[in-house]
PDB file of C-alpha atoms and ligand atoms in Angstrom:
ATOM      1  CA  MET S   1     178.865  13.092-204.569  1.00 47.00           C
ATOM      2  CA  ASN S   2     177.848   9.140-202.030  1.00 53.00           C
ATOM      3  CA  GLU S   3     176.436   9.662-198.830  1.00 53.00           C
ATOM      4  CA  ASP S   4     178.484   7.846-196.456  1.00 56.00           C
ATOM      5  CA  PRO S   5     176.694   4.565-195.265  1.00 52.00           C
ATOM      6  CA  ILE S   6     177.692   4.900-191.563  1.00 57.00           C
ATOM      7  CA  THR S   7     176.637   9.095-191.438  1.00 57.00           C
ATOM      8  CA  SER S   8     173.315   8.914-193.483  1.00 58.00           C
ATOM      9  CA  ASN S   9     172.130   7.000-190.316  1.00 54.00           C
ATOM     10  CA  GLU S  10     169.547   4.976-193.452  1.00 60.00           C
ATOM     11  CA  ALA S  11     171.627   2.647-194.062  1.00 73.00           C
ATOM     12  CA  ILE S  12     172.763   1.301-190.351  1.00 84.00           C
ATOM     13  CA  LYS S  13     169.858   0.001-187.623  1.00 88.00           C
ATOM     14  CA  ARG S  14     168.541   1.843-185.647  1.00 90.00           C
ATOM     15  CA  ALA S  15     167.425  -0.438-182.028  1.00 92.00           C
ATOM     16  CA  ASP S  16     167.626   0.403-177.906  1.00 92.00           C
ATOM     17  CA  TYR S  17     171.006  -2.074-177.928  1.00 93.00           C
ATOM     18  CA  ALA S  18     173.171  -4.127-179.915  1.00 93.00           C
ATOM     19  CA  ARG S  19     171.722  -7.602-179.069  1.00 92.00           C
ATOM     20  CA  GLU S  20     173.806  -9.913-181.086  1.00 91.00           C
ATOM     21  CA  LYS S  21     177.811  -9.161-181.578  1.00 89.00           C
ATOM     22  CA  GLY S  22     179.455  -7.439-184.680  1.00 87.00           C
ATOM     23  CA  GLU S  23     176.094  -6.550-184.716  1.00 91.00           C
ATOM     24  CA  VAL S  24     176.434  -2.622-184.663  1.00 92.00           C
ATOM     25  CA  VAL S  25     173.390   0.045-184.230  1.00 93.00           C
ATOM     26  CA  LEU S  26     172.729   3.483-183.378  1.00 92.00           C
ATOM     27  CA  ARG S  27     171.194   4.486-180.273  1.00 94.00           C
ATOM     28  CA  GLU S  28     167.497   5.669-180.840  1.00 91.00           C
ATOM     29  CA  HIS S  29     168.009   8.607-178.848  1.00 92.00           C
ATOM     30  CA  GLU S  30     169.509  11.685-180.607  1.00 92.00           C
ATOM     31  CA  TYR S  31     170.665  14.664-178.586  1.00 94.00           C
ATOM     32  CA  ASP S  32     171.386  18.425-180.314  1.00 95.00           C
ATOM     33  CA  GLY S  33     172.312  15.953-183.198  1.00 92.00           C
ATOM     34  CA  ILE S  34     174.552  13.727-181.284  1.00 95.00           C
ATOM     35  CA  GLN S  35     173.860  10.109-182.025  1.00 93.00           C
ATOM     36  CA  GLU S  36     175.140   6.533-180.221  1.00 94.00           C
ATOM     37  CA  PHE S  37     176.848   3.438-181.674  1.00 94.00           C
ATOM     38  CA  ASP S  38     175.939   0.674-180.009  1.00 95.00           C
ATOM     39  CA  GLN S  39     177.670  -2.882-180.020  1.00 94.00           C
ATOM     40  CA  LYS S  40     178.752  -5.837-178.179  1.00 94.00           C
ATOM     41  CA  LEU S  41     181.939  -5.728-176.519  1.00 92.00           C
ATOM     42  CA  PRO S  42     184.158  -8.124-178.267  1.00 91.00           C
ATOM     43  CA  ASN S  43     184.915 -11.414-176.063  1.00 93.00           C
ATOM     44  CA  TRP S  44     188.674 -10.781-176.011  1.00 95.00           C
ATOM     45  CA  TRP S  45     188.139  -6.983-173.899  1.00 95.00           C
ATOM     46  CA  LEU S  46     185.623  -8.567-171.879  1.00 95.00           C
ATOM     47  CA  PHE S  47     187.897 -11.637-170.272  1.00 97.00           C
ATOM     48  CA  THR S  48     190.856  -8.563-169.042  1.00 97.00           C
ATOM     49  CA  LEU S  49     187.377  -7.147-167.714  1.00 97.00           C
ATOM     50  CA  TRP S  50     186.533 -10.027-165.639  1.00 97.00           C
ATOM     51  CA  ALA S  51     189.383 -11.754-165.241  1.00 98.00           C
ATOM     52  CA  ALA S  52     190.852  -8.367-163.168  1.00 98.00           C
ATOM     53  CA  ILE S  53     187.994  -7.428-161.297  1.00 98.00           C
ATOM     54  CA  ALA S  54     188.553 -11.854-159.907  1.00 98.00           C
ATOM     55  CA  VAL S  55     192.187 -10.823-159.812  1.00 97.00           C
ATOM     56  CA  PHE S  56     191.280  -7.648-157.581  1.00 97.00           C
ATOM     57  CA  LEU S  57     188.666  -9.582-155.421  1.00 97.00           C
ATOM     58  CA  THR S  58     191.143 -12.035-155.301  1.00 96.00           C
ATOM     59  CA  TYR S  59     194.003 -10.414-153.679  1.00 94.00           C
ATOM     60  CA  TYR S  60     191.804  -8.568-151.493  1.00 94.00           C
ATOM     61  CA  LEU S  61     190.355 -11.607-150.164  1.00 95.00           C
ATOM     62  CA  VAL S  62     193.541 -12.341-149.352  1.00 92.00           C
ATOM     63  CA  TYR S  63     195.488 -10.013-148.321  1.00 90.00           C
ATOM     64  CA  TYR S  64     192.989  -7.995-146.477  1.00 89.00           C
ATOM     65  CA  THR S  65     189.796  -9.897-144.943  1.00 92.00           C
ATOM     66  CA  LEU S  66     191.707 -13.478-144.137  1.00 92.00           C
ATOM     67  CA  ASP S  67     195.092 -12.570-144.191  1.00 88.00           C
ATOM     68  CA  LEU S  68     196.514 -14.619-145.515  1.00 89.00           C
ATOM     69  CA  LEU S  69     200.060 -14.454-146.718  1.00 89.00           C
ATOM     70  CA  PRO S  70     202.458 -11.798-145.506  1.00 88.00           C
ATOM     71  CA  SER S  71     201.397  -8.248-146.545  1.00 86.00           C
ATOM     72  CA  SER S  72     205.368  -6.671-148.768  1.00 88.00           C
ATOM     73  CA  LYS S  73     206.205  -4.790-145.223  1.00 91.00           C
ATOM     74  CA  GLU S  74     205.599  -7.904-143.429  1.00 91.00           C
ATOM     75  CA  SER S  75     208.007  -9.942-145.849  1.00 93.00           C
ATOM     76  CA  MET S  76     210.715  -6.567-146.072  1.00 96.00           C
ATOM     77  CA  ASP S  77     210.673  -6.580-142.221  1.00 96.00           C
ATOM     78  CA  GLN S  78     211.275 -10.922-142.329  1.00 95.00           C
ATOM     79  CA  ARG S  79     213.525 -10.044-144.167  1.00 96.00           C
ATOM     80  CA  VAL S  80     215.551  -7.100-142.343  1.00 96.00           C
ATOM     81  CA  THR S  81     215.414  -9.522-139.482  1.00 96.00           C
ATOM     82  CA  GLU S  82     217.155 -12.090-141.192  1.00 96.00           C
ATOM     83  CA  ILE S  83     219.618  -9.906-141.967  1.00 93.00           C
ATOM     84  CA  GLU S  84     220.281  -8.624-138.542  1.00 91.00           C
ATOM     85  CA  GLU S  85     220.796 -12.678-137.430  1.00 94.00           C
ATOM     86  CA  LEU S  86     222.742 -12.978-139.653  1.00 92.00           C
ATOM     87  CA  LYS S  87     225.283 -10.163-138.813  1.00 86.00           C
ATOM     88  CA  GLN S  88     225.583 -11.182-135.236  1.00 88.00           C
ATOM     89  CA  ALA S  89     226.145 -14.810-136.623  1.00 91.00           C
ATOM     90  CA  GLU S  90     228.928 -13.293-138.093  1.00 85.00           C
ATOM     91  CA  LEU S  91     229.849 -10.906-135.326  1.00 85.00           C
ATOM     92  CA  GLN S  92     229.655 -13.674-133.022  1.00 88.00           C
ATOM     93  CA  LYS S  93     231.570 -16.153-134.618  1.00 88.00           C
ATOM     94  CA  LEU S  94     234.962 -13.849-135.465  1.00 85.00           C
ATOM     95  CA  LEU S  95     233.796 -12.578-131.748  1.00 86.00           C
ATOM     96  CA  GLU S  96     235.119 -16.280-130.765  1.00 88.00           C
ATOM     97  CA  SER S  97     237.694 -16.487-133.190  1.00 85.00           C
ATOM     98  CA  MET S  98     239.206 -13.045-132.290  1.00 91.00           C
ATOM     99  CA  ASN S  99     241.485 -11.557-129.204  1.00 94.00           C
ATOM    100  CA  ASP S 100     243.794  -9.563-128.261  1.00 95.00           C
ATOM    101  CA  ASP S 101     246.645 -12.595-129.019  1.00 95.00           C
ATOM    102  CA  THR S 102     244.765 -13.432-132.612  1.00 94.00           C
ATOM    103  CA  LEU S 103     244.387  -9.937-133.186  1.00 95.00           C
ATOM    104  CA  VAL S 104     248.076  -9.144-133.308  1.00 96.00           C
ATOM    105  CA  ASN S 105     249.117 -11.977-134.315  1.00 96.00           C
ATOM    106  CA  THR S 106     247.672 -13.023-136.662  1.00 94.00           C
ATOM    107  CA  PHE S 107     245.689  -9.717-137.799  1.00 95.00           C
ATOM    108  CA  SER S 108     247.535  -7.260-138.048  1.00 96.00           C
ATOM    109  CA  THR S 109     250.538  -9.513-140.066  1.00 96.00           C
ATOM    110  CA  ASN S 110     248.852 -10.881-142.546  1.00 96.00           C
ATOM    111  CA  PRO S 111     249.115  -7.679-145.241  1.00 96.00           C
ATOM    112  CA  ASP S 112     245.747  -8.325-147.104  1.00 96.00           C
ATOM    113  CA  PHE S 113     243.284  -8.186-144.427  1.00 95.00           C
ATOM    114  CA  VAL S 114     245.600  -4.940-142.849  1.00 97.00           C
ATOM    115  CA  ALA S 115     245.805  -3.313-146.550  1.00 97.00           C
ATOM    116  CA  LYS S 116     241.624  -3.993-146.413  1.00 97.00           C
ATOM    117  CA  GLY S 117     240.929  -2.323-143.124  1.00 97.00           C
ATOM    118  CA  LYS S 118     243.495   0.584-144.572  1.00 98.00           C
ATOM    119  CA  ASP S 119     241.574   1.024-147.376  1.00 98.00           C
ATOM    120  CA  THR S 120     237.933   1.407-144.986  1.00 97.00           C
ATOM    121  CA  TYR S 121     239.755   3.741-142.862  1.00 98.00           C
ATOM    122  CA  ILE S 122     240.833   6.222-145.574  1.00 97.00           C
ATOM    123  CA  GLN S 123     236.736   5.856-147.085  1.00 97.00           C
ATOM    124  CA  ASN S 124     235.047   5.965-143.128  1.00 97.00           C
ATOM    125  CA  CYS S 125     237.580   7.451-140.539  1.00 97.00           C
ATOM    126  CA  ALA S 126     239.847   9.596-141.787  1.00 96.00           C
ATOM    127  CA  ALA S 127     238.118  12.599-141.939  1.00 95.00           C
ATOM    128  CA  CYS S 128     237.976  12.964-138.400  1.00 94.00           C
ATOM    129  CA  HIS S 129     240.842  11.121-137.717  1.00 96.00           C
ATOM    130  CA  ALA S 130     243.259  12.659-141.204  1.00 96.00           C
ATOM    131  CA  ALA S 131     244.578   9.929-142.842  1.00 96.00           C
ATOM    132  CA  ASP S 132     248.133   9.731-141.079  1.00 96.00           C
ATOM    133  CA  LEU S 133     246.187   9.659-138.288  1.00 96.00           C
ATOM    134  CA  GLY S 134     247.582  12.869-136.683  1.00 95.00           C
ATOM    135  CA  ALA S 135     243.680  14.158-136.597  1.00 93.00           C
ATOM    136  CA  ASN S 136     245.413  17.465-136.774  1.00 88.00           C
ATOM    137  CA  GLY S 137     244.360  20.515-137.005  1.00 84.00           C
ATOM    138  CA  GLY S 138     239.868  21.271-135.967  1.00 84.00           C
ATOM    139  CA  MET S 139     239.572  18.074-136.993  1.00 90.00           C
ATOM    140  CA  THR S 140     237.188  16.181-134.446  1.00 91.00           C
ATOM    141  CA  GLY S 141     238.091  12.978-134.014  1.00 94.00           C
ATOM    142  CA  ARG S 142     241.585  11.513-131.071  1.00 95.00           C
ATOM    143  CA  PRO S 143     244.609  10.934-133.437  1.00 96.00           C
ATOM    144  CA  LEU S 144     244.916   7.526-133.488  1.00 97.00           C
ATOM    145  CA  ASN S 145     248.923   7.769-133.386  1.00 96.00           C
ATOM    146  CA  ASP S 146     249.965   8.964-130.005  1.00 95.00           C
ATOM    147  CA  GLY S 147     250.077   6.361-127.950  1.00 95.00           C
ATOM    148  CA  GLU S 148     247.249   6.976-126.179  1.00 95.00           C
ATOM    149  CA  TRP S 149     244.093   5.412-126.395  1.00 96.00           C
ATOM    150  CA  ALA S 150     241.005   6.944-124.145  1.00 94.00           C
ATOM    151  CA  TYR S 151     239.523   3.414-124.048  1.00 94.00           C
ATOM    152  CA  GLY S 152     241.557   1.069-123.151  1.00 94.00           C
ATOM    153  CA  SER S 153     244.855   0.318-124.701  1.00 94.00           C
ATOM    154  CA  GLU S 154     244.274  -3.486-124.958  1.00 96.00           C
ATOM    155  CA  PRO S 155     243.964  -4.654-128.801  1.00 96.00           C
ATOM    156  CA  MET S 156     240.267  -5.940-127.563  1.00 96.00           C
ATOM    157  CA  ASN S 157     239.371  -3.138-126.450  1.00 95.00           C
ATOM    158  CA  ILE S 158     239.856  -0.720-128.970  1.00 97.00           C
ATOM    159  CA  PHE S 159     237.928  -3.357-131.593  1.00 96.00           C
ATOM    160  CA  LYS S 160     235.091  -2.819-129.353  1.00 94.00           C
ATOM    161  CA  MET S 161     235.725   0.821-129.221  1.00 96.00           C
ATOM    162  CA  ILE S 162     235.487   1.007-132.750  1.00 97.00           C
ATOM    163  CA  LEU S 163     231.438  -0.815-133.189  1.00 94.00           C
ATOM    164  CA  HIS S 164     230.368   0.167-130.443  1.00 94.00           C
ATOM    165  CA  GLY S 165     230.716   3.992-129.952  1.00 95.00           C
ATOM    166  CA  THR S 166     232.205   5.134-127.077  1.00 93.00           C
ATOM    167  CA  PRO S 167     230.191   4.610-124.163  1.00 91.00           C
ATOM    168  CA  ALA S 168     226.856   6.935-123.298  1.00 89.00           C
ATOM    169  CA  ASP S 169     228.758   8.088-120.434  1.00 90.00           C
ATOM    170  CA  SER S 170     232.191   9.569-122.191  1.00 91.00           C
ATOM    171  CA  LYS S 171     232.471  12.999-122.415  1.00 89.00           C
ATOM    172  CA  GLY S 172     233.691  12.682-126.091  1.00 89.00           C
ATOM    173  CA  TYR S 173     237.020  15.287-127.173  1.00 88.00           C
ATOM    174  CA  LYS S 174     237.565  18.799-128.260  1.00 82.00           C
ATOM    175  CA  GLN S 175     234.043  19.409-129.686  1.00 80.00           C
ATOM    176  CA  GLY S 176     232.485  17.428-127.238  1.00 85.00           C
ATOM    177  CA  MET S 177     231.958  14.801-129.245  1.00 89.00           C
ATOM    178  CA  ARG S 178     231.008  11.492-129.155  1.00 92.00           C
ATOM    179  CA  MET S 179     232.089   8.597-131.969  1.00 95.00           C
ATOM    180  CA  ALA S 180     229.024   6.854-133.177  1.00 95.00           C
ATOM    181  CA  PRO S 181     229.299   3.068-133.654  1.00 96.00           C
ATOM    182  CA  MET S 182     231.548   2.520-136.227  1.00 96.00           C
ATOM    183  CA  GLY S 183     232.651   6.075-136.975  1.00 94.00           C
ATOM    184  CA  GLY S 184     228.847   6.495-138.215  1.00 95.00           C
ATOM    185  CA  ALA S 185     229.794   4.481-140.876  1.00 95.00           C
ATOM    186  CA  GLN S 186     228.117   1.164-142.093  1.00 92.00           C
ATOM    187  CA  LEU S 187     230.944  -1.423-141.315  1.00 93.00           C
ATOM    188  CA  SER S 188     230.594  -5.337-142.003  1.00 89.00           C
ATOM    189  CA  PRO S 189     232.634  -6.227-138.385  1.00 89.00           C
ATOM    190  CA  GLU S 190     234.738  -8.170-140.508  1.00 91.00           C
ATOM    191  CA  GLN S 191     235.597  -4.516-141.793  1.00 95.00           C
ATOM    192  CA  VAL S 192     235.803  -3.135-138.274  1.00 95.00           C
ATOM    193  CA  ALA S 193     238.889  -6.321-137.002  1.00 95.00           C
ATOM    194  CA  GLN S 194     240.355  -4.710-140.866  1.00 96.00           C
ATOM    195  CA  VAL S 195     240.443  -0.972-139.329  1.00 97.00           C
ATOM    196  CA  THR S 196     241.485  -2.777-136.338  1.00 97.00           C
ATOM    197  CA  ALA S 197     244.408  -4.772-137.496  1.00 97.00           C
ATOM    198  CA  PHE S 198     245.544  -1.601-139.418  1.00 98.00           C
ATOM    199  CA  LEU S 199     245.889   0.309-136.166  1.00 97.00           C
ATOM    200  CA  ILE S 200     247.520  -1.813-134.455  1.00 97.00           C
ATOM    201  CA  ASP S 201     249.907  -2.531-137.412  1.00 97.00           C
ATOM    202  CA  SER S 202     250.543   0.960-138.059  1.00 97.00           C
ATOM    203  CA  ASN S 203     251.089   2.100-134.145  1.00 97.00           C
ATOM    204  CA  PRO S 204     253.365  -1.098-133.374  1.00 94.00           C
ATOM    205  CA  ASN S 205     255.431   0.136-130.414  1.00 95.00           C
ATOM    206  CA  ASP S 206     251.229   0.443-128.639  1.00 96.00           C
ATOM    207  CA  PHE S 207     251.757  -3.436-129.011  1.00 96.00           C
ATOM    208  CA  LYS S 208     254.904  -4.929-127.896  1.00 94.00           C
ATOM    209  CA  SER S 209     253.834  -6.830-125.880  1.00 95.00           C
ATOM    210  CA  TYR S 210     251.265  -8.962-127.211  1.00 94.00           C
ATOM    211  CA  LYS S 211     253.921  -9.819-130.548  1.00 90.00           C
ATOM    212  CA  LYS S 212     254.641 -13.815-130.198  1.00 87.00           C
TER     213      LYS S 212
HETATM  214  C1  HEC P   1     232.707  12.110-137.361  1.00 57.23           C
HETATM  215  C2  HEC P   1     234.041  11.773-137.129  1.00 57.23           C
HETATM  216  C3  HEC P   1     234.616  10.726-136.643  1.00 57.23           C
HETATM  217  C4  HEC P   1     234.422   9.670-137.288  1.00 57.23           C
HETATM  218  C5  HEC P   1     233.738   9.651-138.763  1.00 57.23           C
HETATM  219  C6  HEC P   1     235.205   8.554-136.657  1.00 57.23           C
HETATM  220  N1  HEC P   1     235.032   9.632-136.085  1.00 57.23           N
HETATM  221 FE1  HEC P   1     237.190   7.710-134.247  1.00 57.23          FE
HETATM  222  N2  HEC P   1     236.746   9.589-132.597  1.00 57.23           N
HETATM  223  C7  HEC P   1     236.169  10.480-132.539  1.00 57.23           C
HETATM  224  C8  HEC P   1     235.618  11.591-132.151  1.00 57.23           C
HETATM  225  C9  HEC P   1     234.996  12.478-131.571  1.00 57.23           C
HETATM  226  C10 HEC P   1     235.883  10.952-131.134  1.00 57.23           C
HETATM  227  C11 HEC P   1     236.818  10.772-129.255  1.00 57.23           C
HETATM  228  C12 HEC P   1     234.851  10.497-128.529  1.00 57.23           C
HETATM  229  C13 HEC P   1     235.211  10.306-127.574  1.00 57.23           C
HETATM  230  O1  HEC P   1     235.937  10.817-127.248  1.00 57.23           O
HETATM  231  O2  HEC P   1     234.029   9.973-126.525  1.00 57.23           O
HETATM  232  C14 HEC P   1     236.726   9.453-131.950  1.00 57.23           C
HETATM  233  C15 HEC P   1     237.823   7.922-130.881  1.00 57.23           C
HETATM  234  C16 HEC P   1     238.175   6.984-131.784  1.00 57.23           C
HETATM  235  C17 HEC P   1     239.081   6.272-130.847  1.00 57.23           C
HETATM  236  C18 HEC P   1     238.847   6.453-129.919  1.00 57.23           C
HETATM  237  C19 HEC P   1     241.045   6.597-129.500  1.00 57.23           C
HETATM  238  C20 HEC P   1     241.489   7.032-128.079  1.00 57.23           C
HETATM  239  O3  HEC P   1     242.541   7.738-128.475  1.00 57.23           O
HETATM  240  O4  HEC P   1     241.527   5.987-127.834  1.00 57.23           O
HETATM  241  C21 HEC P   1     239.087   5.432-132.105  1.00 57.23           C
HETATM  242  C22 HEC P   1     239.782   3.822-131.929  1.00 57.23           C
HETATM  243  C23 HEC P   1     238.223   5.477-132.558  1.00 57.23           C
HETATM  244  N3  HEC P   1     237.608   6.757-132.694  1.00 57.23           N
HETATM  245  C24 HEC P   1     238.505   4.530-134.528  1.00 57.23           C
HETATM  246  C25 HEC P   1     237.881   5.313-135.438  1.00 57.23           C
HETATM  247  C26 HEC P   1     237.566   4.332-136.998  1.00 57.23           C
HETATM  248  C27 HEC P   1     238.022   2.976-137.119  1.00 57.23           C
HETATM  249  C28 HEC P   1     236.989   4.573-137.620  1.00 57.23           C
HETATM  250  C29 HEC P   1     236.237   4.876-138.591  1.00 57.23           C
HETATM  251  C30 HEC P   1     235.493   3.578-139.043  1.00 57.23           C
HETATM  252  C31 HEC P   1     236.329   6.647-136.779  1.00 57.23           C
HETATM  253  N4  HEC P   1     236.913   6.542-135.245  1.00 57.23           N
HETATM  254  C32 HEC P   1     235.352   6.959-137.334  1.00 57.23           C
HETATM  255  C33 HEC P   1     234.740  10.865-134.353  1.00 57.23           C
HETATM  256  C34 HEC P   1     235.286  10.029-135.541  1.00 57.23           C
END
């Protein structure tokens, strides 16, 4: 049987360490019959090792030691702030274009606007106020078709009440529950305007005096 040149140990050079690229040596020591090869690491391998170390050191220096670039938390906070500002600006713009007159005579007479408001209502409000606005049975919300508006019956009062929820000193309704801003949903100011337009459209008698 031919002896394998690697395992036969004779064919292969013995040395402390490999000294040249590509050279394979068998190291001098042997423990319990276990021997160890050695060869120089290829350049591509060394390159990735040193590159990884360099990237880590640069990263550590830039982010932690010198604090030159914002951390991911800081940039997320920054984006959240920007979004908040955009929302505020949108609300501001909408509020400037809105008053009792536009809510009743422009928004609530726009079928597309009212239809979107109805969709929003069914998805976010009907659970507490009922699809038919009656809030009957054990529902927690106030009826929205009984001609009574506990927090002011002017269209803008209703818009603001939905936007901000019921006032902090409100005693709530049946179960003593107050309403969270937008009923606890995440709506844009425009969606709140649409839902208000839907409520106005559904209660024509309550807003007759604003009609032109
Ligand atoms: C988790 C239940 C709940 C949800 C969801 C909810 N509401 Fe309410 N809503 C209430 C409660 C409770 C009150 C009465 C709170 C109070 O009087 O302090 C109320 C009161 C109101 C009022 C005042 C009614 C009146 O007679 O003065 C309006 C308007 C209203 N909600 C609209 C909405 C709209 C629009 C939505 C959806 C965007 C919505 N609600 C979602 C529970 C809810």
